[in-house]
Amino acid sequence: MSDLFLLDSDIFISSYRTHHPFSYKEFHSFWRWLEKLASERKVLLLDSVYKEITHKNSKGQIDELGQWAEAIFSERQISHKTDEIGAAYAQVQDYLATCGCYRSASYAQWEPEDKADPWLIAAAKVLHATIVTNEQAVKPTRNQPLKREPKIPDVAEALGVRTMGLREFYDASGGLTHRAYPIQPAF
């Protein structure tokens, strides 16, 4: 397994909004852990994922997560505009159009240039990196092609790219220490 991880924007967004909000001191260690992995270059962001996280709202403002991403990842991005990643991107799009597991309206959602998911798979394929995402595989088949947007784990698997969820990433990152939780008797 590669020591390089490319994180999908949903990892950051769901952590920020739901699971590890910045506003609680107890969760700061989660964000410091990600910062450490970024400084060690174990975690990088694809530029299109970075853009999803740092986008400005209708008032031209960037939220707290976007500010954090700018501070940590502005110099730790991978450009999706390389010949190798472009060729891998074409493989992703060809697979979606020819595998028979997706309806045209489904894979059309991955055609816009600014859609990060197909670029993320292409970059991970080229860099031999693992994608960390909260998305779950749905396993579409030719007999039951998917009507909704493709899911990263399904397409990545078909193209030989490894994916994992955040919980699995905790173990795979090598940056956390396992220790049994000392359960206390009821107060």
PDB file of C-alpha atoms in Angstrom:
ATOM      1  CA  MET A   1       0.000   0.000   0.000  1.00  0.00           C
ATOM      2  CA  SER A   2       1.144   3.495  -0.797  1.00  0.00           C
ATOM      3  CA  ASP A   3       2.045   5.956   1.928  1.00  0.00           C
ATOM      4  CA  LEU A   4       0.354   8.755  -0.016  1.00  0.00           C
ATOM      5  CA  PHE A   5      -3.276   9.565   0.626  1.00  0.00           C
ATOM      6  CA  LEU A   6      -5.523  11.845  -1.413  1.00  0.00           C
ATOM      7  CA  LEU A   7      -8.511  13.007   0.588  1.00  0.00           C
ATOM      8  CA  ASP A   8     -11.897  13.653  -0.953  1.00  0.00           C
ATOM      9  CA  SER A   9     -13.524  16.955  -0.022  1.00  0.00           C
ATOM     10  CA  ASP A  10     -16.272  15.139   1.888  1.00  0.00           C
ATOM     11  CA  ILE A  11     -13.731  14.038   4.516  1.00  0.00           C
ATOM     12  CA  PHE A  12     -12.988  17.656   5.364  1.00  0.00           C
ATOM     13  CA  ILE A  13     -16.520  18.957   4.973  1.00  0.00           C
ATOM     14  CA  SER A  14     -18.269  16.309   7.092  1.00  0.00           C
ATOM     15  CA  SER A  15     -15.527  16.500   9.721  1.00  0.00           C
ATOM     16  CA  TYR A  16     -15.857  20.278   9.903  1.00  0.00           C
ATOM     17  CA  ARG A  17     -19.645  20.414   9.849  1.00  0.00           C
ATOM     18  CA  THR A  18     -20.533  17.328  11.873  1.00  0.00           C
ATOM     19  CA  HIS A  19     -17.890  15.098  13.423  1.00  0.00           C
ATOM     20  CA  HIS A  20     -14.922  17.307  14.403  1.00  0.00           C
ATOM     21  CA  PRO A  21     -16.042  20.965  14.442  1.00  0.00           C
ATOM     22  CA  PHE A  22     -13.300  23.538  14.982  1.00  0.00           C
ATOM     23  CA  SER A  23     -15.360  25.190  17.704  1.00  0.00           C
ATOM     24  CA  TYR A  24     -14.672  22.379  20.215  1.00  0.00           C
ATOM     25  CA  LYS A  25     -11.205  22.327  21.748  1.00  0.00           C
ATOM     26  CA  GLU A  26     -11.352  18.557  22.161  1.00  0.00           C
ATOM     27  CA  PHE A  27     -11.422  18.109  18.375  1.00  0.00           C
ATOM     28  CA  HIS A  28      -8.414  20.328  17.684  1.00  0.00           C
ATOM     29  CA  SER A  29      -6.165  17.277  17.912  1.00  0.00           C
ATOM     30  CA  PHE A  30      -7.932  15.774  14.878  1.00  0.00           C
ATOM     31  CA  TRP A  31      -7.078  18.831  12.758  1.00  0.00           C
ATOM     32  CA  ARG A  32      -3.509  18.966  14.122  1.00  0.00           C
ATOM     33  CA  TRP A  33      -3.117  15.310  13.144  1.00  0.00           C
ATOM     34  CA  LEU A  34      -4.157  16.142   9.566  1.00  0.00           C
ATOM     35  CA  GLU A  35      -1.759  19.104   9.576  1.00  0.00           C
ATOM     36  CA  LYS A  36       1.061  16.795  10.666  1.00  0.00           C
ATOM     37  CA  LEU A  37       0.284  14.315   7.877  1.00  0.00           C
ATOM     38  CA  ALA A  38       0.222  17.197   5.390  1.00  0.00           C
ATOM     39  CA  SER A  39       3.600  18.474   6.627  1.00  0.00           C
ATOM     40  CA  GLU A  40       5.002  14.958   6.171  1.00  0.00           C
ATOM     41  CA  ARG A  41       3.489  14.924   2.637  1.00  0.00           C
ATOM     42  CA  LYS A  42       1.497  11.786   3.441  1.00  0.00           C
ATOM     43  CA  VAL A  43      -1.677  13.749   2.693  1.00  0.00           C
ATOM     44  CA  LEU A  44      -1.950  15.982  -0.349  1.00  0.00           C
ATOM     45  CA  LEU A  45      -4.916  17.644  -1.992  1.00  0.00           C
ATOM     46  CA  LEU A  46      -5.749  17.582  -5.631  1.00  0.00           C
ATOM     47  CA  ASP A  47      -6.193  21.171  -6.808  1.00  0.00           C
ATOM     48  CA  SER A  48      -9.817  20.554  -7.781  1.00  0.00           C
ATOM     49  CA  VAL A  49     -10.576  19.202  -4.286  1.00  0.00           C
ATOM     50  CA  TYR A  50      -8.823  22.228  -2.797  1.00  0.00           C
ATOM     51  CA  LYS A  51     -11.094  24.483  -4.887  1.00  0.00           C
ATOM     52  CA  GLU A  52     -14.196  22.701  -3.569  1.00  0.00           C
ATOM     53  CA  ILE A  53     -13.095  23.313   0.014  1.00  0.00           C
ATOM     54  CA  THR A  54     -11.940  26.909  -0.437  1.00  0.00           C
ATOM     55  CA  HIS A  55     -14.788  28.187  -2.621  1.00  0.00           C
ATOM     56  CA  LYS A  56     -16.263  31.543  -1.759  1.00  0.00           C
ATOM     57  CA  ASN A  57     -19.901  31.946  -0.818  1.00  0.00           C
ATOM     58  CA  SER A  58     -22.291  34.387  -2.486  1.00  0.00           C
ATOM     59  CA  LYS A  59     -20.833  37.204  -0.354  1.00  0.00           C
ATOM     60  CA  GLY A  60     -17.306  36.457  -1.547  1.00  0.00           C
ATOM     61  CA  GLN A  61     -16.273  34.966   1.791  1.00  0.00           C
ATOM     62  CA  ILE A  62     -14.485  31.737   2.610  1.00  0.00           C
ATOM     63  CA  ASP A  63     -15.692  29.778   5.630  1.00  0.00           C
ATOM     64  CA  GLU A  64     -13.431  28.661   8.478  1.00  0.00           C
ATOM     65  CA  LEU A  65     -12.726  25.302   6.824  1.00  0.00           C
ATOM     66  CA  GLY A  66     -11.655  27.071   3.637  1.00  0.00           C
ATOM     67  CA  GLN A  67      -9.359  29.360   5.610  1.00  0.00           C
ATOM     68  CA  TRP A  68      -7.802  26.335   7.311  1.00  0.00           C
ATOM     69  CA  ALA A  69      -7.325  24.570   3.955  1.00  0.00           C
ATOM     70  CA  GLU A  70      -5.661  27.675   2.496  1.00  0.00           C
ATOM     71  CA  ALA A  71      -3.266  27.830   5.448  1.00  0.00           C
ATOM     72  CA  ILE A  72      -2.359  24.146   5.311  1.00  0.00           C
ATOM     73  CA  PHE A  73      -2.690  23.093   1.670  1.00  0.00           C
ATOM     74  CA  SER A  74      -2.040  26.152  -0.479  1.00  0.00           C
ATOM     75  CA  GLU A  75       1.484  24.804  -1.129  1.00  0.00           C
ATOM     76  CA  ARG A  76       0.555  21.107  -0.884  1.00  0.00           C
ATOM     77  CA  GLN A  77      -1.638  20.631  -3.921  1.00  0.00           C
ATOM     78  CA  ILE A  78      -1.302  18.326  -6.868  1.00  0.00           C
ATOM     79  CA  SER A  79      -2.214  19.838 -10.217  1.00  0.00           C
ATOM     80  CA  HIS A  80      -4.647  17.767 -12.226  1.00  0.00           C
ATOM     81  CA  LYS A  81      -3.247  19.337 -15.388  1.00  0.00           C
ATOM     82  CA  THR A  82      -0.482  16.895 -16.217  1.00  0.00           C
ATOM     83  CA  ASP A  83      -0.267  14.643 -19.248  1.00  0.00           C
ATOM     84  CA  GLU A  84      -0.259  11.492 -17.087  1.00  0.00           C
ATOM     85  CA  ILE A  85      -3.265  12.513 -15.014  1.00  0.00           C
ATOM     86  CA  GLY A  86      -5.044  13.695 -18.158  1.00  0.00           C
ATOM     87  CA  ALA A  87      -4.546  10.266 -19.738  1.00  0.00           C
ATOM     88  CA  ALA A  88      -5.837   8.543 -16.589  1.00  0.00           C
ATOM     89  CA  TYR A  89      -8.810  10.926 -16.551  1.00  0.00           C
ATOM     90  CA  ALA A  90      -9.642   9.807 -20.091  1.00  0.00           C
ATOM     91  CA  GLN A  91      -9.583   6.191 -18.832  1.00  0.00           C
ATOM     92  CA  VAL A  92     -12.054   7.120 -16.074  1.00  0.00           C
ATOM     93  CA  GLN A  93     -14.415   8.775 -18.552  1.00  0.00           C
ATOM     94  CA  ASP A  94     -14.068   5.901 -21.063  1.00  0.00           C
ATOM     95  CA  TYR A  95     -14.855   3.374 -18.342  1.00  0.00           C
ATOM     96  CA  LEU A  96     -17.987   5.275 -17.290  1.00  0.00           C
ATOM     97  CA  ALA A  97     -19.234   5.514 -20.880  1.00  0.00           C
ATOM     98  CA  THR A  98     -18.489   1.915 -21.904  1.00  0.00           C
ATOM     99  CA  CYS A  99     -18.857  -0.335 -18.843  1.00  0.00           C
ATOM    100  CA  GLY A 100     -22.653  -0.442 -19.052  1.00  0.00           C
ATOM    101  CA  CYS A 101     -23.078   0.136 -15.322  1.00  0.00           C
ATOM    102  CA  TYR A 102     -24.060   3.805 -15.614  1.00  0.00           C
ATOM    103  CA  ARG A 103     -26.757   5.574 -17.551  1.00  0.00           C
ATOM    104  CA  SER A 104     -25.661   8.550 -19.614  1.00  0.00           C
ATOM    105  CA  ALA A 105     -27.352  11.001 -17.214  1.00  0.00           C
ATOM    106  CA  SER A 106     -25.355   9.385 -14.406  1.00  0.00           C
ATOM    107  CA  TYR A 107     -21.881   9.649 -15.867  1.00  0.00           C
ATOM    108  CA  ALA A 108     -22.654  13.037 -17.402  1.00  0.00           C
ATOM    109  CA  GLN A 109     -22.407  14.387 -13.853  1.00  0.00           C
ATOM    110  CA  TRP A 110     -18.685  13.606 -13.928  1.00  0.00           C
ATOM    111  CA  GLU A 111     -18.001  15.343 -17.243  1.00  0.00           C
ATOM    112  CA  PRO A 112     -17.617  18.986 -16.145  1.00  0.00           C
ATOM    113  CA  GLU A 113     -13.978  20.086 -15.879  1.00  0.00           C
ATOM    114  CA  ASP A 114     -14.460  21.305 -12.300  1.00  0.00           C
ATOM    115  CA  LYS A 115     -15.897  17.995 -11.013  1.00  0.00           C
ATOM    116  CA  ALA A 116     -13.173  16.704  -8.700  1.00  0.00           C
ATOM    117  CA  ASP A 117     -14.137  13.016  -8.397  1.00  0.00           C
ATOM    118  CA  PRO A 118     -12.879  11.706 -11.762  1.00  0.00           C
ATOM    119  CA  TRP A 119      -9.705  13.791 -11.448  1.00  0.00           C
ATOM    120  CA  LEU A 120      -9.169  12.414  -7.938  1.00  0.00           C
ATOM    121  CA  ILE A 121      -9.320   8.846  -9.234  1.00  0.00           C
ATOM    122  CA  ALA A 122      -7.016   9.700 -12.143  1.00  0.00           C
ATOM    123  CA  ALA A 123      -4.444  11.357  -9.863  1.00  0.00           C
ATOM    124  CA  ALA A 124      -4.533   8.463  -7.393  1.00  0.00           C
ATOM    125  CA  LYS A 125      -4.011   6.005 -10.262  1.00  0.00           C
ATOM    126  CA  VAL A 126      -0.981   7.896 -11.546  1.00  0.00           C
ATOM    127  CA  LEU A 127       0.529   8.530  -8.087  1.00  0.00           C
ATOM    128  CA  HIS A 128      -0.309   5.067  -6.713  1.00  0.00           C
ATOM    129  CA  ALA A 129      -2.108   6.828  -3.875  1.00  0.00           C
ATOM    130  CA  THR A 130      -5.073   5.736  -1.785  1.00  0.00           C
ATOM    131  CA  ILE A 131      -8.244   7.832  -1.848  1.00  0.00           C
ATOM    132  CA  VAL A 132      -9.883   8.560   1.497  1.00  0.00           C
ATOM    133  CA  THR A 133     -13.606   9.207   1.108  1.00  0.00           C
ATOM    134  CA  ASN A 134     -16.838   8.886   3.033  1.00  0.00           C
ATOM    135  CA  GLU A 135     -18.626   7.643  -0.083  1.00  0.00           C
ATOM    136  CA  GLN A 136     -19.878   4.065  -0.024  1.00  0.00           C
ATOM    137  CA  ALA A 137     -19.769   1.706  -2.989  1.00  0.00           C
ATOM    138  CA  VAL A 138     -23.141   0.862  -4.522  1.00  0.00           C
ATOM    139  CA  LYS A 139     -21.891  -1.820  -6.956  1.00  0.00           C
ATOM    140  CA  PRO A 140     -23.912  -1.004 -10.090  1.00  0.00           C
ATOM    141  CA  THR A 141     -24.236  -3.746 -12.709  1.00  0.00           C
ATOM    142  CA  ARG A 142     -25.064  -3.944 -16.394  1.00  0.00           C
ATOM    143  CA  ASN A 143     -28.441  -5.397 -15.402  1.00  0.00           C
ATOM    144  CA  GLN A 144     -29.099  -2.496 -13.034  1.00  0.00           C
ATOM    145  CA  PRO A 145     -27.164   0.538 -14.266  1.00  0.00           C
ATOM    146  CA  LEU A 146     -26.892   3.432 -11.856  1.00  0.00           C
ATOM    147  CA  LYS A 147     -29.216   6.372 -12.445  1.00  0.00           C
ATOM    148  CA  ARG A 148     -27.505   8.620  -9.897  1.00  0.00           C
ATOM    149  CA  GLU A 149     -24.009  10.064  -9.796  1.00  0.00           C
ATOM    150  CA  PRO A 150     -21.188   7.475  -9.810  1.00  0.00           C
ATOM    151  CA  LYS A 151     -19.509   6.749  -6.492  1.00  0.00           C
ATOM    152  CA  ILE A 152     -15.746   7.058  -6.111  1.00  0.00           C
ATOM    153  CA  PRO A 153     -15.203   3.577  -4.576  1.00  0.00           C
ATOM    154  CA  ASP A 154     -16.962   1.805  -7.457  1.00  0.00           C
ATOM    155  CA  VAL A 155     -15.105   3.565 -10.258  1.00  0.00           C
ATOM    156  CA  ALA A 156     -11.787   3.521  -8.410  1.00  0.00           C
ATOM    157  CA  GLU A 157     -12.025  -0.228  -7.822  1.00  0.00           C
ATOM    158  CA  ALA A 158     -12.730  -0.859 -11.498  1.00  0.00           C
ATOM    159  CA  LEU A 159      -9.576   1.086 -12.370  1.00  0.00           C
ATOM    160  CA  GLY A 160      -7.348  -0.531  -9.735  1.00  0.00           C
ATOM    161  CA  VAL A 161      -7.290   2.410  -7.310  1.00  0.00           C
ATOM    162  CA  ARG A 162      -7.597   1.731  -3.588  1.00  0.00           C
ATOM    163  CA  THR A 163     -10.109   3.630  -1.463  1.00  0.00           C
ATOM    164  CA  MET A 164     -10.864   3.679   2.243  1.00  0.00           C
ATOM    165  CA  GLY A 165     -13.041   5.484   4.725  1.00  0.00           C
ATOM    166  CA  LEU A 166     -11.881   7.826   7.457  1.00  0.00           C
ATOM    167  CA  ARG A 167     -11.922   5.130  10.147  1.00  0.00           C
ATOM    168  CA  GLU A 168      -9.667   2.860   8.080  1.00  0.00           C
ATOM    169  CA  PHE A 169      -7.432   5.857   7.351  1.00  0.00           C
ATOM    170  CA  TYR A 170      -6.849   6.297  11.090  1.00  0.00           C
ATOM    171  CA  ASP A 171      -5.058   2.938  11.089  1.00  0.00           C
ATOM    172  CA  ALA A 172      -3.423   3.195   7.670  1.00  0.00           C
ATOM    173  CA  SER A 173      -1.900   6.638   8.267  1.00  0.00           C
ATOM    174  CA  GLY A 174       0.513   5.268  10.846  1.00  0.00           C
ATOM    175  CA  GLY A 175       0.165   8.447  12.861  1.00  0.00           C
ATOM    176  CA  LEU A 176      -2.106   7.349  15.687  1.00  0.00           C
ATOM    177  CA  THR A 177      -1.414   5.244  18.756  1.00  0.00           C
ATOM    178  CA  HIS A 178      -3.763   2.423  19.730  1.00  0.00           C
ATOM    179  CA  ARG A 179      -4.651   2.349  23.383  1.00  0.00           C
ATOM    180  CA  ALA A 180      -7.571   0.737  25.162  1.00  0.00           C
ATOM    181  CA  TYR A 181     -10.053   3.210  26.558  1.00  0.00           C
ATOM    182  CA  PRO A 182     -10.172   3.054  30.360  1.00  0.00           C
ATOM    183  CA  ILE A 183     -13.887   2.630  30.987  1.00  0.00           C
ATOM    184  CA  GLN A 184     -14.869   4.234  34.270  1.00  0.00           C
ATOM    185  CA  PRO A 185     -17.582   2.930  36.575  1.00  0.00           C
ATOM    186  CA  ALA A 186     -20.836   4.899  36.512  1.00  0.00           C
ATOM    187  CA  PHE A 187     -20.751   8.097  38.506  1.00  0.00           C
TER     188      PHE A 187
END
